[in-house]
Amino acid sequence: MGIVIELQREALDENISIESLMRKAYLVAKKLNLKEFEEWIAQEQNGYEDHIPEYRNIMGEIKAWNPYHGWIPMVLSAEMADITSRMSIPTSISELQDVYNSSENTICLSVNGVLTEWLNEHMDFIPTKYQFFSSRSELYRIMSTVRNKILDWALLLEENGIVGENMTFTDVEKRTAHNAQVINNYTNNFYAEVSDIDIQQGK
């Protein structure tokens, strides 16, 4: 059994941790010298600094802190409500896993200083702090999407005759991986623009 087939099998097994799966995917990409896929895996493992994949946008709602009533919904224009209903999540997938495991139904994330300052300047109440509330299932969706993309990629490799028997790829397999445009450009459609919203787990 080749390592690519093992990767497919582990991508289908929910008992295999996403971190373990990504390490094996990184190994395959490294051995095949597929730089774009290798870079994508590294960013999933370490967090994103620049462009963030589209699938890492989650839906939710920003709330303001009221010292008497706690976190309260905000009255925003339709345009601003639409903008603030989405947050891009740049942190490593292991951090997302930790937040997912430690949460129940709702996750609470802090927004960055730029947006906090903007909201305090444009809202009709005293300056305060804000947090982004979303469903725990949104984090699961991100992790599931990563798992599915690794599976699809491993299937694509097999379709092109790339299996990596005994964890080794032949020269033919390596050339095929580099000459197949669909393999080389596999991650091109993952990315979106970086959001102005930052993330940390809410306290």
C-alpha atoms as a printed R data frame, in Angstrom:
    type eleno elety resid chain resno       x      y       z
1   ATOM     1    CA   MET     A     1   0.000  0.000   0.000
2   ATOM     2    CA   GLY     A     2   1.389  3.394  -0.994
3   ATOM     3    CA   ILE     A     3   1.503  6.422   1.285
4   ATOM     4    CA   VAL     A     4  -1.051  8.218  -0.919
5   ATOM     5    CA   ILE     A     5  -3.550  5.387  -0.350
6   ATOM     6    CA   GLU     A     6  -2.794  5.533   3.387
7   ATOM     7    CA   LEU     A     7  -3.500  9.267   3.267
8   ATOM     8    CA   GLN     A     8  -6.884  8.618   1.667
9   ATOM     9    CA   ARG     A     9  -7.769  6.026   4.282
10  ATOM    10    CA   GLU     A    10  -6.781  8.298   7.173
11  ATOM    11    CA   ALA     A    11  -8.660 11.262   5.703
12  ATOM    12    CA   LEU     A    12 -11.821  9.119   5.869
13  ATOM    13    CA   ASP     A    13 -11.183  8.099   9.478
14  ATOM    14    CA   GLU     A    14 -12.511 10.647  11.993
15  ATOM    15    CA   ASN     A    15 -10.447  8.905  14.682
16  ATOM    16    CA   ILE     A    16  -7.260 10.110  12.990
17  ATOM    17    CA   SER     A    17  -6.505 13.598  14.293
18  ATOM    18    CA   ILE     A    18  -6.440 16.443  11.801
19  ATOM    19    CA   GLU     A    19  -2.886 17.296  12.923
20  ATOM    20    CA   SER     A    20  -1.648 13.754  12.235
21  ATOM    21    CA   LEU     A    21  -3.367 13.800   8.842
22  ATOM    22    CA   MET     A    22  -1.744 17.109   7.947
23  ATOM    23    CA   ARG     A    23   1.710 15.870   8.904
24  ATOM    24    CA   LYS     A    24   1.338 12.953   6.500
25  ATOM    25    CA   ALA     A    25   0.016 15.254   3.765
26  ATOM    26    CA   TYR     A    26   2.992 17.563   4.338
27  ATOM    27    CA   LEU     A    27   5.353 14.592   4.016
28  ATOM    28    CA   VAL     A    28   3.800 13.627   0.672
29  ATOM    29    CA   ALA     A    29   3.965 17.204  -0.641
30  ATOM    30    CA   LYS     A    30   7.591 17.518   0.520
31  ATOM    31    CA   LYS     A    31   8.657 14.258  -1.143
32  ATOM    32    CA   LEU     A    32   6.944 15.284  -4.397
33  ATOM    33    CA   ASN     A    33   8.385 18.811  -4.098
34  ATOM    34    CA   LEU     A    34   4.911 20.357  -4.548
35  ATOM    35    CA   LYS     A    35   5.670 23.765  -3.066
36  ATOM    36    CA   GLU     A    36   2.172 25.306  -3.183
37  ATOM    37    CA   PHE     A    37   0.511 22.407  -1.379
38  ATOM    38    CA   GLU     A    38   3.421 22.230   1.064
39  ATOM    39    CA   GLU     A    39   2.993 25.936   1.826
40  ATOM    40    CA   TRP     A    40  -0.770 25.544   2.340
41  ATOM    41    CA   ILE     A    41  -0.217 22.718   4.839
42  ATOM    42    CA   ALA     A    42   2.442 24.767   6.658
43  ATOM    43    CA   GLN     A    43   0.049 27.724   6.970
44  ATOM    44    CA   GLU     A    44  -2.718 25.480   8.295
45  ATOM    45    CA   GLN     A    45  -0.265 24.155  10.876
46  ATOM    46    CA   ASN     A    46   1.250 27.505  11.854
47  ATOM    47    CA   GLY     A    47  -1.464 30.073  11.062
48  ATOM    48    CA   TYR     A    48  -1.931 32.552   8.221
49  ATOM    49    CA   GLU     A    49  -0.228 35.943   7.971
50  ATOM    50    CA   ASP     A    50  -1.405 37.084   4.541
51  ATOM    51    CA   HIS     A    51  -4.158 35.611   2.392
52  ATOM    52    CA   ILE     A    52  -6.669 33.453   4.234
53  ATOM    53    CA   PRO     A    53  -8.612 30.657   2.473
54  ATOM    54    CA   GLU     A    54 -12.252 31.368   1.721
55  ATOM    55    CA   TYR     A    55 -13.379 28.345   3.759
56  ATOM    56    CA   ARG     A    56 -11.926 29.961   6.903
57  ATOM    57    CA   ASN     A    57 -14.624 32.668   6.898
58  ATOM    58    CA   ILE     A    58 -17.184 31.966   9.624
59  ATOM    59    CA   MET     A    59 -20.595 33.514  10.182
60  ATOM    60    CA   GLY     A    60 -21.690 35.144  13.425
61  ATOM    61    CA   GLU     A    61 -22.572 38.392  15.177
62  ATOM    62    CA   ILE     A    62 -20.599 41.129  16.923
63  ATOM    63    CA   LYS     A    63 -21.901 42.137  20.359
64  ATOM    64    CA   ALA     A    64 -20.958 45.046  22.623
65  ATOM    65    CA   TRP     A    65 -20.177 44.838  26.331
66  ATOM    66    CA   ASN     A    66 -22.680 46.603  28.581
67  ATOM    67    CA   PRO     A    67 -21.561 46.758  32.239
68  ATOM    68    CA   TYR     A    68 -25.185 46.346  33.407
69  ATOM    69    CA   HIS     A    69 -26.516 43.802  30.920
70  ATOM    70    CA   GLY     A    70 -23.441 41.918  29.689
71  ATOM    71    CA   TRP     A    71 -23.001 41.206  25.965
72  ATOM    72    CA   ILE     A    72 -25.778 42.881  23.961
73  ATOM    73    CA   PRO     A    73 -26.646 42.825  20.225
74  ATOM    74    CA   MET     A    74 -25.749 45.928  18.221
75  ATOM    75    CA   VAL     A    75 -28.003 48.000  15.978
76  ATOM    76    CA   LEU     A    76 -26.060 48.417  12.717
77  ATOM    77    CA   SER     A    77 -26.834 49.497   9.178
78  ATOM    78    CA   ALA     A    78 -27.583 46.652   6.763
79  ATOM    79    CA   GLU     A    79 -24.223 47.120   5.046
80  ATOM    80    CA   MET     A    80 -22.227 47.176   8.281
81  ATOM    81    CA   ALA     A    81 -24.186 44.239   9.710
82  ATOM    82    CA   ASP     A    82 -23.328 42.250   6.589
83  ATOM    83    CA   ILE     A    83 -19.620 43.114   6.863
84  ATOM    84    CA   THR     A    84 -19.368 42.310  10.561
85  ATOM    85    CA   SER     A    85 -21.308 39.045  10.247
86  ATOM    86    CA   ARG     A    86 -18.218 37.338   8.804
87  ATOM    87    CA   MET     A    87 -14.835 36.741  10.381
88  ATOM    88    CA   SER     A    88 -11.716 35.264   8.769
89  ATOM    89    CA   ILE     A    89  -9.888 32.863  11.077
90  ATOM    90    CA   PRO     A    90  -6.087 32.984  10.604
91  ATOM    91    CA   THR     A    91  -4.935 30.904  13.591
92  ATOM    92    CA   SER     A    92  -3.431 27.413  13.353
93  ATOM    93    CA   ILE     A    93  -5.757 24.479  12.985
94  ATOM    94    CA   SER     A    94  -4.522 23.040  16.295
95  ATOM    95    CA   GLU     A    95  -5.721 26.213  18.052
96  ATOM    96    CA   LEU     A    96  -9.083 25.889  16.319
97  ATOM    97    CA   GLN     A    97  -9.250 22.292  17.535
98  ATOM    98    CA   ASP     A    98  -8.530 23.442  21.109
99  ATOM    99    CA   VAL     A    99 -11.262 26.119  20.973
100 ATOM   100    CA   TYR     A   100 -13.684 23.584  19.459
101 ATOM   101    CA   ASN     A   101 -12.950 20.999  22.162
102 ATOM   102    CA   SER     A   102 -13.261 23.517  25.013
103 ATOM   103    CA   SER     A   103 -16.542 25.072  23.796
104 ATOM   104    CA   GLU     A   104 -20.118 23.899  23.967
105 ATOM   105    CA   ASN     A   105 -22.574 25.398  21.459
106 ATOM   106    CA   THR     A   106 -21.290 28.974  21.125
107 ATOM   107    CA   ILE     A   107 -17.779 30.297  20.615
108 ATOM   108    CA   CYS     A   108 -16.770 33.819  21.625
109 ATOM   109    CA   LEU     A   109 -13.911 35.554  19.784
110 ATOM   110    CA   SER     A   110 -12.383 38.992  20.328
111 ATOM   111    CA   VAL     A   111 -12.123 41.514  17.479
112 ATOM   112    CA   ASN     A   112  -8.956 43.465  16.727
113 ATOM   113    CA   GLY     A   113  -8.097 46.980  17.850
114 ATOM   114    CA   VAL     A   114  -8.774 48.614  14.461
115 ATOM   115    CA   LEU     A   115 -12.392 47.496  14.337
116 ATOM   116    CA   THR     A   116 -12.878 48.190  18.062
117 ATOM   117    CA   GLU     A   117 -11.695 51.773  17.539
118 ATOM   118    CA   TRP     A   118 -13.952 52.219  14.497
119 ATOM   119    CA   LEU     A   119 -17.023 50.910  16.324
120 ATOM   120    CA   ASN     A   120 -16.356 53.127  19.350
121 ATOM   121    CA   GLU     A   121 -16.104 56.167  17.074
122 ATOM   122    CA   HIS     A   122 -19.328 55.430  15.181
123 ATOM   123    CA   MET     A   123 -21.641 53.922  17.801
124 ATOM   124    CA   ASP     A   124 -24.031 56.021  19.934
125 ATOM   125    CA   PHE     A   125 -22.933 54.671  23.307
126 ATOM   126    CA   ILE     A   126 -19.863 55.010  25.500
127 ATOM   127    CA   PRO     A   127 -16.630 53.309  24.284
128 ATOM   128    CA   THR     A   128 -16.595 49.638  25.179
129 ATOM   129    CA   LYS     A   129 -15.205 46.296  24.032
130 ATOM   130    CA   TYR     A   130 -16.661 43.934  21.441
131 ATOM   131    CA   GLN     A   131 -16.676 40.248  20.755
132 ATOM   132    CA   PHE     A   132 -17.725 38.049  17.855
133 ATOM   133    CA   PHE     A   133 -20.196 35.267  18.672
134 ATOM   134    CA   SER     A   134 -20.529 32.251  16.409
135 ATOM   135    CA   SER     A   135 -21.524 28.604  16.415
136 ATOM   136    CA   ARG     A   136 -19.060 25.895  17.426
137 ATOM   137    CA   SER     A   137 -20.112 24.044  14.285
138 ATOM   138    CA   GLU     A   138 -18.373 26.718  12.175
139 ATOM   139    CA   LEU     A   139 -14.998 25.558  13.523
140 ATOM   140    CA   TYR     A   140 -15.895 21.945  12.798
141 ATOM   141    CA   ARG     A   141 -16.758 22.955   9.224
142 ATOM   142    CA   ILE     A   142 -13.262 24.448   8.768
143 ATOM   143    CA   MET     A   143 -11.549 21.298  10.052
144 ATOM   144    CA   SER     A   144 -13.823 19.076   7.976
145 ATOM   145    CA   THR     A   145 -13.085 21.154   4.876
146 ATOM   146    CA   VAL     A   146  -9.337 20.737   5.400
147 ATOM   147    CA   ARG     A   147  -9.803 16.984   5.787
148 ATOM   148    CA   ASN     A   148 -11.888 16.845   2.591
149 ATOM   149    CA   LYS     A   149  -9.344 18.873   0.613
150 ATOM   150    CA   ILE     A   150  -6.566 16.511   1.648
151 ATOM   151    CA   LEU     A   151  -8.722 13.554   0.617
152 ATOM   152    CA   ASP     A   152  -9.550 15.110  -2.770
153 ATOM   153    CA   TRP     A   153  -5.856 15.885  -3.329
154 ATOM   154    CA   ALA     A   154  -4.812 12.319  -2.455
155 ATOM   155    CA   LEU     A   155  -7.445 10.960  -4.855
156 ATOM   156    CA   LEU     A   156  -6.152 13.301  -7.558
157 ATOM   157    CA   LEU     A   157  -2.626 11.988  -7.041
158 ATOM   158    CA   GLU     A   158  -3.824  8.386  -7.353
159 ATOM   159    CA   GLU     A   159  -5.794  9.218 -10.508
160 ATOM   160    CA   ASN     A   160  -2.523 10.425 -12.007
161 ATOM   161    CA   GLY     A   161  -0.686  7.232 -11.056
162 ATOM   162    CA   ILE     A   162   1.081  8.695  -8.012
163 ATOM   163    CA   VAL     A   163   0.885  6.339  -5.002
164 ATOM   164    CA   GLY     A   164   4.305  6.347  -3.256
165 ATOM   165    CA   GLU     A   165   4.889  2.678  -2.504
166 ATOM   166    CA   ASN     A   166   6.998  2.101   0.616
167 ATOM   167    CA   MET     A   167   6.796  5.875   1.279
168 ATOM   168    CA   THR     A   168   8.965  6.481  -1.811
169 ATOM   169    CA   PHE     A   169   8.015  8.152  -5.074
170 ATOM   170    CA   THR     A   170   9.570  7.142  -8.389
171 ATOM   171    CA   ASP     A   171  11.066  9.670 -10.780
172 ATOM   172    CA   VAL     A   172   8.069  9.091 -13.043
173 ATOM   173    CA   GLU     A   173   5.665  9.895 -10.213
174 ATOM   174    CA   LYS     A   174   7.587 13.071  -9.368
175 ATOM   175    CA   ARG     A   175   7.610 14.224 -12.998
176 ATOM   176    CA   THR     A   176   3.904 13.477 -13.325
177 ATOM   177    CA   ALA     A   177   3.139 15.520 -10.203
178 ATOM   178    CA   HIS     A   178   5.038 18.510 -11.590
179 ATOM   179    CA   ASN     A   179   3.721 18.267 -15.134
180 ATOM   180    CA   ALA     A   180   0.046 17.982 -14.161
181 ATOM   181    CA   GLN     A   181  -1.279 21.550 -13.957
182 ATOM   182    CA   VAL     A   182  -4.318 20.492 -11.940
183 ATOM   183    CA   ILE     A   183  -2.000 19.136  -9.229
184 ATOM   184    CA   ASN     A   184   0.372 22.103  -9.217
185 ATOM   185    CA   ASN     A   185  -2.462 24.641  -9.093
186 ATOM   186    CA   TYR     A   186  -4.631 22.716  -6.650
187 ATOM   187    CA   THR     A   187  -4.571 25.371  -3.905
188 ATOM   188    CA   ASN     A   188  -5.173 28.386  -6.164
189 ATOM   189    CA   ASN     A   189  -8.909 28.579  -5.460
190 ATOM   190    CA   PHE     A   190  -8.571 28.341  -1.670
191 ATOM   191    CA   TYR     A   191  -7.769 31.955  -0.908
192 ATOM   192    CA   ALA     A   192  -9.703 35.137  -0.165
193 ATOM   193    CA   GLU     A   193  -8.656 38.590   0.981
194 ATOM   194    CA   VAL     A   194  -7.583 39.052   4.604
195 ATOM   195    CA   SER     A   195 -10.382 40.360   6.822
196 ATOM   196    CA   ASP     A   196 -10.039 43.372   9.118
197 ATOM   197    CA   ILE     A   197 -11.213 41.207  11.991
198 ATOM   198    CA   ASP     A   198  -8.690 39.389  14.148
199 ATOM   199    CA   ILE     A   199  -9.295 36.386  16.403
200 ATOM   200    CA   GLN     A   200  -8.443 35.275  19.878
201 ATOM   201    CA   GLN     A   201 -10.565 33.063  22.064
202 ATOM   202    CA   GLY     A   202 -12.839 35.249  24.165
203 ATOM   203    CA   LYS     A   203 -12.271 35.366  27.865
